[in-house]
């Protein structure tokens, strides 16, 4: 008889956004005329930059001509033209990453979930709480022990290492989803030092790095000295350049990242990851990689930054609403997320229900990201400007009653 991976049975039955969708559908069925505003799922709403569309069209045209047609890409790790563009981008903010250390993928979620394949199931995994749910679920699927580092009001939702607790794998996300907090260089240096002392590896999720406006804040863990010996970084064009429906991201595994196997031999993590990807992943389509490379051109950067500025303005509108109501929040600057404390000590699902029922605005209850999210709530700045303004008008009205 077939045996299933019973770890799946131990996962939360419903993924956060499925629960939300159920509640929203029930609300819509009961209130068909309500003007619902969605500020829950962190999906972008602005179209792709014109240079990206042109580059993808050109790539597609090349696929239709014998001389320029492309089948499987040799390495499956990404074309050199894209990896070189990404490496140059890293250099532009002071992170020394070489093209050989980069593997292109179909978005950060795949690699966030798949990276677990190359690590033993007896590793202790440390995840900051609250967190992007993929880190917890992908480790629980393989039965790993997951422990949490508390991100809470006291530490500004930026959990810091604790030497009395040992972890082998550490997930950090900065700018953080869901809390919008951003680690400083000094704070990341503390994590790097911890990882070295404990011989652990940090998996650093930089999916929102493009939202950082403060030049003092690190966009990459590789801006921190010594990080190349203890960290892997994942990044995505989803939020940077509106690629949620295009699908392209990249993972950096430094050459210097080595660990000892049980027989004492030194193993390159990049080699293991390459072996895993070579077996289970055949690369990203050529037209998509053409579009991704266009993001890193001068014109591409100019165009995507216009979209990012639009979202940043939305974030400012939401943050100003919180300020005016005296509501505690994090994020809103250097991040597309605003993470706020539910008024009157309400629970986060309770506040979700109130917002939906009274003002037809959908957000994300903090509890869905971990226990420290209870009593907190996430709104995204990825919506339409008019909707953001209207949602905040309704929000103020609801709370002034
Ligand atoms: N990492 C974080 C923190 C995210 O919030 C997301 C998406 O919302 C991802 C990774 C995955 O992005 P994608 O798979 O679209 O690249």
GROMACS .gro file of C-alpha atoms and ligand atoms in nm:
model
  417
    1UNK     CA    1   0.000   0.000   0.000
    2UNK     CA    2   0.119   0.347  -0.078
    3UNK     CA    3   0.238   0.542   0.220
    4UNK     CA    4   0.194   0.916   0.219
    5UNK     CA    5   0.421   1.174   0.376
    6UNK     CA    6   0.224   1.206   0.698
    7UNK     CA    7   0.397   1.530   0.784
    8UNK     CA    8   0.148   1.691   0.546
    9UNK     CA    9  -0.132   1.586   0.779
   10UNK     CA   10   0.027   1.788   1.059
   11UNK     CA   11   0.019   2.113   0.861
   12UNK     CA   12  -0.245   2.374   0.929
   13UNK     CA   13  -0.548   2.252   0.736
   14UNK     CA   14  -0.610   2.576   0.557
   15UNK     CA   15  -0.350   2.803   0.411
   16UNK     CA   16  -0.404   3.158   0.537
   17UNK     CA   17  -0.527   3.302   0.209
   18UNK     CA   18  -0.776   3.020   0.155
   19UNK     CA   19  -0.938   3.108   0.489
   20UNK     CA   20  -0.952   3.471   0.385
   21UNK     CA   21  -1.099   3.386   0.045
   22UNK     CA   22  -1.373   3.180   0.210
   23UNK     CA   23  -1.472   3.469   0.437
   24UNK     CA   24  -1.461   3.717   0.149
   25UNK     CA   25  -1.674   3.493  -0.075
   26UNK     CA   26  -1.934   3.453   0.200
   27UNK     CA   27  -1.939   3.831   0.247
   28UNK     CA   28  -1.979   3.890  -0.128
   29UNK     CA   29  -2.264   3.641  -0.150
   30UNK     CA   30  -2.445   3.818   0.135
   31UNK     CA   31  -2.358   4.171   0.011
   32UNK     CA   32  -2.344   4.156  -0.371
   33UNK     CA   33  -2.342   4.536  -0.408
   34UNK     CA   34  -2.069   4.614  -0.156
   35UNK     CA   35  -1.767   4.795  -0.304
   36UNK     CA   36  -1.502   4.560  -0.173
   37UNK     CA   37  -1.142   4.685  -0.149
   38UNK     CA   38  -0.869   4.422  -0.129
   39UNK     CA   39  -0.558   4.507   0.069
   40UNK     CA   40  -0.484   4.152   0.177
   41UNK     CA   41  -0.277   3.945  -0.062
   42UNK     CA   42   0.055   4.105  -0.148
   43UNK     CA   43   0.005   4.101  -0.523
   44UNK     CA   44   0.096   4.391  -0.747
   45UNK     CA   45  -0.161   4.580  -0.954
   46UNK     CA   46   0.041   4.797  -1.193
   47UNK     CA   47   0.129   4.659  -1.539
   48UNK     CA   48   0.478   4.557  -1.644
   49UNK     CA   49   0.727   4.824  -1.744
   50UNK     CA   50   0.720   4.884  -2.123
   51UNK     CA   51   1.090   4.787  -2.162
   52UNK     CA   52   1.014   4.450  -2.003
   53UNK     CA   53   0.721   4.385  -2.236
   54UNK     CA   54   0.932   4.482  -2.540
   55UNK     CA   55   1.217   4.255  -2.432
   56UNK     CA   56   0.981   3.960  -2.379
   57UNK     CA   57   0.823   4.019  -2.722
   58UNK     CA   58   1.165   4.032  -2.884
   59UNK     CA   59   1.261   3.711  -2.702
   60UNK     CA   60   0.941   3.544  -2.824
   61UNK     CA   61   1.013   3.659  -3.180
   62UNK     CA   62   1.361   3.508  -3.162
   63UNK     CA   63   1.204   3.177  -3.060
   64UNK     CA   64   1.011   3.179  -3.388
   65UNK     CA   65   1.322   3.200  -3.608
   66UNK     CA   66   1.543   2.896  -3.675
   67UNK     CA   67   1.872   3.083  -3.627
   68UNK     CA   68   1.777   3.231  -3.289
   69UNK     CA   69   1.543   2.959  -3.156
   70UNK     CA   70   1.639   2.820  -2.816
   71UNK     CA   71   1.557   2.484  -2.662
   72UNK     CA   72   1.677   2.373  -2.319
   73UNK     CA   73   1.920   2.615  -2.169
   74UNK     CA   74   2.248   2.425  -2.107
   75UNK     CA   75   2.294   2.489  -1.737
   76UNK     CA   76   1.934   2.555  -1.637
   77UNK     CA   77   2.080   2.819  -1.404
   78UNK     CA   78   1.998   3.117  -1.624
   79UNK     CA   79   2.151   3.278  -1.932
   80UNK     CA   80   2.476   3.465  -1.880
   81UNK     CA   81   2.321   3.790  -2.002
   82UNK     CA   82   2.076   3.780  -1.708
   83UNK     CA   83   2.318   3.649  -1.445
   84UNK     CA   84   2.571   3.918  -1.539
   85UNK     CA   85   2.302   4.185  -1.516
   86UNK     CA   86   2.203   4.060  -1.168
   87UNK     CA   87   2.568   4.048  -1.055
   88UNK     CA   88   2.616   4.409  -1.172
   89UNK     CA   89   2.301   4.509  -0.986
   90UNK     CA   90   2.444   4.360  -0.665
   91UNK     CA   91   2.766   4.551  -0.721
   92UNK     CA   92   2.569   4.876  -0.757
   93UNK     CA   93   2.485   4.864  -0.385
   94UNK     CA   94   2.809   4.720  -0.262
   95UNK     CA   95   2.747   4.344  -0.254
   96UNK     CA   96   3.014   4.138  -0.423
   97UNK     CA   97   2.822   3.859  -0.596
   98UNK     CA   98   2.954   3.691  -0.908
   99UNK     CA   99   2.740   3.565  -1.196
  100UNK     CA  100   2.851   3.206  -1.122
  101UNK     CA  101   2.699   3.225  -0.776
  102UNK     CA  102   2.352   3.310  -0.914
  103UNK     CA  103   2.082   3.066  -1.026
  104UNK     CA  104   1.774   3.206  -1.197
  105UNK     CA  105   1.438   3.055  -1.103
  106UNK     CA  106   1.065   3.087  -1.158
  107UNK     CA  107   1.018   3.302  -0.847
  108UNK     CA  108   1.146   3.301  -0.492
  109UNK     CA  109   0.868   3.080  -0.356
  110UNK     CA  110   1.000   2.773  -0.541
  111UNK     CA  111   1.350   2.806  -0.403
  112UNK     CA  112   1.229   2.902  -0.054
  113UNK     CA  113   1.042   2.573  -0.052
  114UNK     CA  114   1.291   2.360  -0.244
  115UNK     CA  115   1.611   2.457  -0.064
  116UNK     CA  116   1.509   2.219   0.217
  117UNK     CA  117   1.598   1.926  -0.015
  118UNK     CA  118   1.971   1.975   0.031
  119UNK     CA  119   1.967   1.982   0.411
  120UNK     CA  120   1.924   1.688   0.646
  121UNK     CA  121   1.593   1.645   0.822
  122UNK     CA  122   1.760   1.647   1.163
  123UNK     CA  123   1.852   2.014   1.136
  124UNK     CA  124   1.697   2.254   1.385
  125UNK     CA  125   1.531   2.533   1.190
  126UNK     CA  126   1.489   2.879   1.337
  127UNK     CA  127   1.225   3.105   1.188
  128UNK     CA  128   1.137   3.452   1.302
  129UNK     CA  129   0.774   3.475   1.411
  130UNK     CA  130   0.568   3.618   1.241
  131UNK     CA  131   0.693   3.500   0.902
  132UNK     CA  132   0.607   3.427   0.541
  133UNK     CA  133   0.430   3.088   0.589
  134UNK     CA  134   0.637   2.902   0.325
  135UNK     CA  135   0.940   2.878   0.555
  136UNK     CA  136   0.750   2.696   0.830
  137UNK     CA  137   0.538   2.475   0.607
  138UNK     CA  138   0.819   2.360   0.376
  139UNK     CA  139   1.025   2.251   0.677
  140UNK     CA  140   0.733   2.084   0.851
  141UNK     CA  141   0.660   1.891   0.531
  142UNK     CA  142   0.990   1.713   0.579
  143UNK     CA  143   0.932   1.666   0.950
  144UNK     CA  144   1.197   1.909   1.070
  145UNK     CA  145   1.202   2.065   1.412
  146UNK     CA  146   1.108   2.430   1.379
  147UNK     CA  147   1.176   2.677   1.657
  148UNK     CA  148   1.091   3.044   1.658
  149UNK     CA  149   1.261   3.373   1.733
  150UNK     CA  150   1.007   3.626   1.853
  151UNK     CA  151   0.960   3.942   1.649
  152UNK     CA  152   0.735   4.159   1.860
  153UNK     CA  153   0.645   4.509   1.967
  154UNK     CA  154   0.936   4.520   2.215
  155UNK     CA  155   1.204   4.455   1.953
  156UNK     CA  156   1.035   4.650   1.673
  157UNK     CA  157   0.943   4.321   1.502
  158UNK     CA  158   1.309   4.251   1.433
  159UNK     CA  159   1.400   3.929   1.618
  160UNK     CA  160   1.764   3.904   1.719
  161UNK     CA  161   1.978   3.594   1.783
  162UNK     CA  162   1.999   3.431   2.123
  163UNK     CA  163   2.312   3.226   2.185
  164UNK     CA  164   2.139   3.008   2.442
  165UNK     CA  165   1.934   2.863   2.155
  166UNK     CA  166   2.107   2.660   1.885
  167UNK     CA  167   1.981   2.657   1.528
  168UNK     CA  168   2.128   2.499   1.216
  169UNK     CA  169   1.919   2.677   0.955
  170UNK     CA  170   1.791   3.030   1.005
  171UNK     CA  171   1.532   3.209   0.791
  172UNK     CA  172   1.548   3.588   0.783
  173UNK     CA  173   1.338   3.816   0.568
  174UNK     CA  174   1.421   4.186   0.532
  175UNK     CA  175   1.231   4.402   0.450
  176UNK     CA  176   1.002   4.171   0.634
  177UNK     CA  177   0.682   4.017   0.518
  178UNK     CA  178   0.452   4.068   0.706
  179UNK     CA  179   0.586   4.331   0.948
  180UNK     CA  180   0.763   4.571   0.713
  181UNK     CA  181   1.059   4.594   0.952
  182UNK     CA  182   1.408   4.614   0.801
  183UNK     CA  183   1.727   4.488   0.964
  184UNK     CA  184   2.011   4.739   0.994
  185UNK     CA  185   2.364   4.639   0.891
  186UNK     CA  186   2.456   4.608   1.259
  187UNK     CA  187   2.165   4.376   1.328
  188UNK     CA  188   2.245   4.156   1.028
  189UNK     CA  189   2.609   4.149   1.138
  190UNK     CA  190   2.488   4.003   1.469
  191UNK     CA  191   2.301   3.729   1.283
  192UNK     CA  192   2.606   3.655   1.069
  193UNK     CA  193   2.822   3.633   1.383
  194UNK     CA  194   2.567   3.397   1.543
  195UNK     CA  195   2.562   3.179   1.230
  196UNK     CA  196   2.940   3.153   1.238
  197UNK     CA  197   2.951   3.066   1.608
  198UNK     CA  198   2.682   2.801   1.564
  199UNK     CA  199   2.803   2.679   1.222
  200UNK     CA  200   2.459   2.747   1.085
  201UNK     CA  201   2.335   2.874   0.751
  202UNK     CA  202   2.113   3.179   0.708
  203UNK     CA  203   1.855   3.170   0.432
  204UNK     CA  204   1.799   3.536   0.361
  205UNK     CA  205   1.486   3.640   0.175
  206UNK     CA  206   1.537   3.976   0.006
  207UNK     CA  207   1.214   3.971  -0.200
  208UNK     CA  208   1.134   4.330  -0.098
  209UNK     CA  209   1.481   4.485  -0.121
  210UNK     CA  210   1.371   4.721  -0.399
  211UNK     CA  211   1.147   4.904  -0.151
  212UNK     CA  212   1.439   5.021   0.061
  213UNK     CA  213   1.490   5.394   0.021
  214UNK     CA  214   1.725   5.455   0.314
  215UNK     CA  215   2.077   5.406   0.174
  216UNK     CA  216   2.205   5.308   0.519
  217UNK     CA  217   1.990   4.993   0.523
  218UNK     CA  218   2.123   4.673   0.365
  219UNK     CA  219   1.947   4.535   0.055
  220UNK     CA  220   2.143   4.215   0.066
  221UNK     CA  221   2.298   4.005   0.340
  222UNK     CA  222   2.611   4.003   0.123
  223UNK     CA  223   2.669   4.365   0.221
  224UNK     CA  224   2.769   4.220   0.558
  225UNK     CA  225   3.127   4.103   0.601
  226UNK     CA  226   3.160   3.728   0.632
  227UNK     CA  227   2.806   3.655   0.508
  228UNK     CA  228   2.933   3.466   0.206
  229UNK     CA  229   3.059   3.191   0.436
  230UNK     CA  230   2.723   3.143   0.607
  231UNK     CA  231   2.433   3.266   0.394
  232UNK     CA  232   2.217   3.195   0.093
  233UNK     CA  233   2.007   3.476  -0.050
  234UNK     CA  234   1.680   3.458  -0.239
  235UNK     CA  235   1.534   3.742  -0.436
  236UNK     CA  236   1.245   3.793  -0.672
  237UNK     CA  237   1.131   4.024  -0.948
  238UNK     CA  238   0.769   3.975  -0.838
  239UNK     CA  239   0.739   4.287  -0.628
  240UNK     CA  240   1.043   4.466  -0.770
  241UNK     CA  241   0.913   4.468  -1.126
  242UNK     CA  242   0.557   4.332  -1.120
  243UNK     CA  243   0.659   3.976  -1.217
  244UNK     CA  244   0.403   3.793  -1.002
  245UNK     CA  245   0.238   3.662  -1.318
  246UNK     CA  246   0.558   3.639  -1.525
  247UNK     CA  247   0.755   3.435  -1.271
  248UNK     CA  248   1.125   3.503  -1.232
  249UNK     CA  249   1.360   3.530  -0.937
  250UNK     CA  250   1.713   3.433  -0.839
  251UNK     CA  251   1.904   3.263  -0.563
  252UNK     CA  252   2.263   3.335  -0.467
  253UNK     CA  253   2.466   3.053  -0.317
  254UNK     CA  254   2.821   3.179  -0.260
  255UNK     CA  255   3.121   2.970  -0.363
  256UNK     CA  256   3.260   3.020  -0.014
  257UNK     CA  257   2.967   2.846   0.152
  258UNK     CA  258   3.094   2.504   0.258
  259UNK     CA  259   2.987   2.258   0.525
  260UNK     CA  260   3.127   1.930   0.654
  261UNK     CA  261   2.952   1.603   0.569
  262UNK     CA  262   2.924   1.339   0.843
  263UNK     CA  263   3.248   1.175   0.721
  264UNK     CA  264   3.433   1.502   0.761
  265UNK     CA  265   3.465   1.589   0.392
  266UNK     CA  266   3.400   1.947   0.293
  267UNK     CA  267   3.094   1.993   0.074
  268UNK     CA  268   3.009   2.297  -0.136
  269UNK     CA  269   2.649   2.405  -0.081
  270UNK     CA  270   2.645   2.561  -0.429
  271UNK     CA  271   2.736   2.224  -0.573
  272UNK     CA  272   2.462   2.045  -0.379
  273UNK     CA  273   2.208   2.306  -0.484
  274UNK     CA  274   2.323   2.283  -0.845
  275UNK     CA  275   2.283   1.905  -0.829
  276UNK     CA  276   1.933   1.940  -0.686
  277UNK     CA  277   1.827   2.197  -0.943
  278UNK     CA  278   1.990   2.003  -1.227
  279UNK     CA  279   1.777   1.703  -1.135
  280UNK     CA  280   1.444   1.868  -1.065
  281UNK     CA  281   1.438   2.200  -1.253
  282UNK     CA  282   1.490   2.276  -1.621
  283UNK     CA  283   1.526   2.651  -1.612
  284UNK     CA  284   1.321   2.959  -1.689
  285UNK     CA  285   1.184   3.036  -2.036
  286UNK     CA  286   1.400   3.246  -2.267
  287UNK     CA  287   1.146   3.529  -2.323
  288UNK     CA  288   1.099   3.564  -1.946
  289UNK     CA  289   1.475   3.587  -1.892
  290UNK     CA  290   1.490   3.854  -2.165
  291UNK     CA  291   1.222   4.050  -1.979
  292UNK     CA  292   1.407   4.001  -1.649
  293UNK     CA  293   1.734   4.130  -1.798
  294UNK     CA  294   1.551   4.441  -1.921
  295UNK     CA  295   1.464   4.520  -1.556
  296UNK     CA  296   1.835   4.575  -1.487
  297UNK     CA  297   1.898   4.814  -1.778
  298UNK     CA  298   1.914   5.187  -1.710
  299UNK     CA  299   1.573   5.244  -1.868
  300UNK     CA  300   1.432   4.935  -1.693
  301UNK     CA  301   1.542   5.065  -1.353
  302UNK     CA  302   1.388   5.402  -1.430
  303UNK     CA  303   1.056   5.247  -1.528
  304UNK     CA  304   1.026   4.995  -1.244
  305UNK     CA  305   1.115   5.267  -0.993
  306UNK     CA  306   0.816   5.469  -1.111
  307UNK     CA  307   0.590   5.179  -1.015
  308UNK     CA  308   0.769   5.129  -0.684
  309UNK     CA  309   0.723   5.500  -0.607
  310UNK     CA  310   0.349   5.463  -0.673
  311UNK     CA  311   0.329   5.182  -0.417
  312UNK     CA  312   0.548   5.378  -0.174
  313UNK     CA  313   0.304   5.667  -0.196
  314UNK     CA  314   0.020   5.425  -0.113
  315UNK     CA  315   0.224   5.302   0.184
  316UNK     CA  316   0.264   5.661   0.299
  317UNK     CA  317  -0.113   5.720   0.278
  318UNK     CA  318  -0.177   5.412   0.493
  319UNK     CA  319   0.099   5.500   0.740
  320UNK     CA  320  -0.031   5.856   0.775
  321UNK     CA  321  -0.377   5.719   0.850
  322UNK     CA  322  -0.231   5.509   1.132
  323UNK     CA  323  -0.039   5.813   1.263
  324UNK     CA  324  -0.349   6.030   1.260
  325UNK     CA  325  -0.544   5.769   1.457
  326UNK     CA  326  -0.260   5.710   1.702
  327UNK     CA  327  -0.233   5.344   1.599
  328UNK     CA  328   0.101   5.173   1.649
  329UNK     CA  329   0.255   5.036   1.330
  330UNK     CA  330   0.575   4.919   1.165
  331UNK     CA  331   0.665   4.928   0.796
  332UNK     CA  332   0.523   5.180   0.554
  333UNK     CA  333   0.869   5.311   0.472
  334UNK     CA  334   1.132   5.090   0.307
  335UNK     CA  335   0.854   4.834   0.271
  336UNK     CA  336   0.522   4.788   0.090
  337UNK     CA  337   0.359   4.650   0.406
  338UNK     CA  338   0.201   4.830   0.698
  339UNK     CA  339   0.174   4.619   1.010
  340UNK     CA  340  -0.045   4.773   1.277
  341UNK     CA  341  -0.182   4.693   1.618
  342UNK     CA  342  -0.552   4.617   1.616
  343UNK     CA  343  -0.738   4.886   1.810
  344UNK     CA  344  -0.904   4.818   2.147
  345UNK     CA  345  -0.707   4.499   2.206
  346UNK     CA  346  -0.896   4.313   1.936
  347UNK     CA  347  -0.769   3.981   1.802
  348UNK     CA  348  -0.648   3.986   1.443
  349UNK     CA  349  -0.925   3.763   1.300
  350UNK     CA  350  -1.179   3.960   1.503
  351UNK     CA  351  -1.048   4.281   1.344
  352UNK     CA  352  -1.049   4.116   1.001
  353UNK     CA  353  -1.420   4.035   1.042
  354UNK     CA  354  -1.496   4.387   1.165
  355UNK     CA  355  -1.323   4.554   0.868
  356UNK     CA  356  -1.490   4.323   0.620
  357UNK     CA  357  -1.838   4.361   0.769
  358UNK     CA  358  -1.830   4.735   0.843
  359UNK     CA  359  -1.619   4.888   0.565
  360UNK     CA  360  -1.578   4.607   0.306
  361UNK     CA  361  -1.198   4.627   0.324
  362UNK     CA  362  -0.995   4.306   0.317
  363UNK     CA  363  -0.665   4.287   0.501
  364UNK     CA  364  -0.457   4.004   0.641
  365UNK     CA  365  -0.486   3.900   1.006
  366UNK     CA  366  -0.144   3.894   1.166
  367UNK     CA  367  -0.217   3.563   1.338
  368UNK     CA  368  -0.194   3.395   0.999
  369UNK     CA  369   0.183   3.460   1.005
  370UNK     CA  370   0.252   3.320   1.350
  371UNK     CA  371   0.161   3.361   1.714
  372UNK     CA  372   0.326   3.702   1.751
  373UNK     CA  373   0.091   3.828   1.482
  374UNK     CA  374  -0.211   3.796   1.706
  375UNK     CA  375  -0.353   4.138   1.772
  376UNK     CA  376  -0.172   4.275   1.465
  377UNK     CA  377  -0.282   4.327   1.109
  378UNK     CA  378  -0.119   4.362   0.765
  379UNK     CA  379  -0.224   4.597   0.489
  380UNK     CA  380  -0.047   4.610   0.156
  381UNK     CA  381   0.041   4.914  -0.049
  382UNK     CA  382   0.014   4.724  -0.378
  383UNK     CA  383  -0.339   4.843  -0.452
  384UNK     CA  384  -0.481   5.111  -0.672
  385UNK     CA  385  -0.433   5.471  -0.545
  386UNK     CA  386  -0.801   5.564  -0.540
  387UNK     CA  387  -0.890   5.241  -0.361
  388UNK     CA  388  -0.616   5.299  -0.105
  389UNK     CA  389  -0.745   5.649  -0.034
  390UNK     CA  390  -1.106   5.529  -0.014
  391UNK     CA  391  -1.014   5.236   0.212
  392UNK     CA  392  -0.834   5.471   0.450
  393UNK     CA  393  -1.129   5.712   0.449
  394UNK     CA  394  -1.359   5.423   0.549
  395UNK     CA  395  -1.104   5.303   0.805
  396UNK     CA  396  -1.095   5.643   0.976
  397UNK     CA  397  -1.473   5.661   0.972
  398UNK     CA  398  -1.506   5.314   1.122
  399UNK     CA  399  -1.269   5.396   1.407
  400UNK     CA  400  -1.417   5.735   1.485
  401UNK     CA  401  -1.762   5.587   1.554
  402LIG     N1  402   0.935   3.573  -0.019
  402LIG     C1  403   0.848   3.655   0.040
  402LIG     C2  404   0.882   3.714   0.171
  402LIG     C3  405   0.727   3.684  -0.020
  402LIG     O1  406   0.639   3.765   0.041
  402LIG     C4  407   0.697   3.626  -0.146
  402LIG     C5  408   0.570   3.652  -0.213
  402LIG     O2  409   0.480   3.713  -0.168
  402LIG     C6  410   0.791   3.541  -0.202
  402LIG     C7  411   0.909   3.517  -0.135
  402LIG     C8  412   0.765   3.468  -0.329
  402LIG     O3  413   0.761   3.547  -0.438
  402LIG     P1  414   0.764   3.488  -0.585
  402LIG     O4  415   0.752   3.340  -0.579
  402LIG     O5  416   0.648   3.551  -0.653
  402LIG     O6  417   0.897   3.531  -0.640
   0.00000   0.00000   0.00000
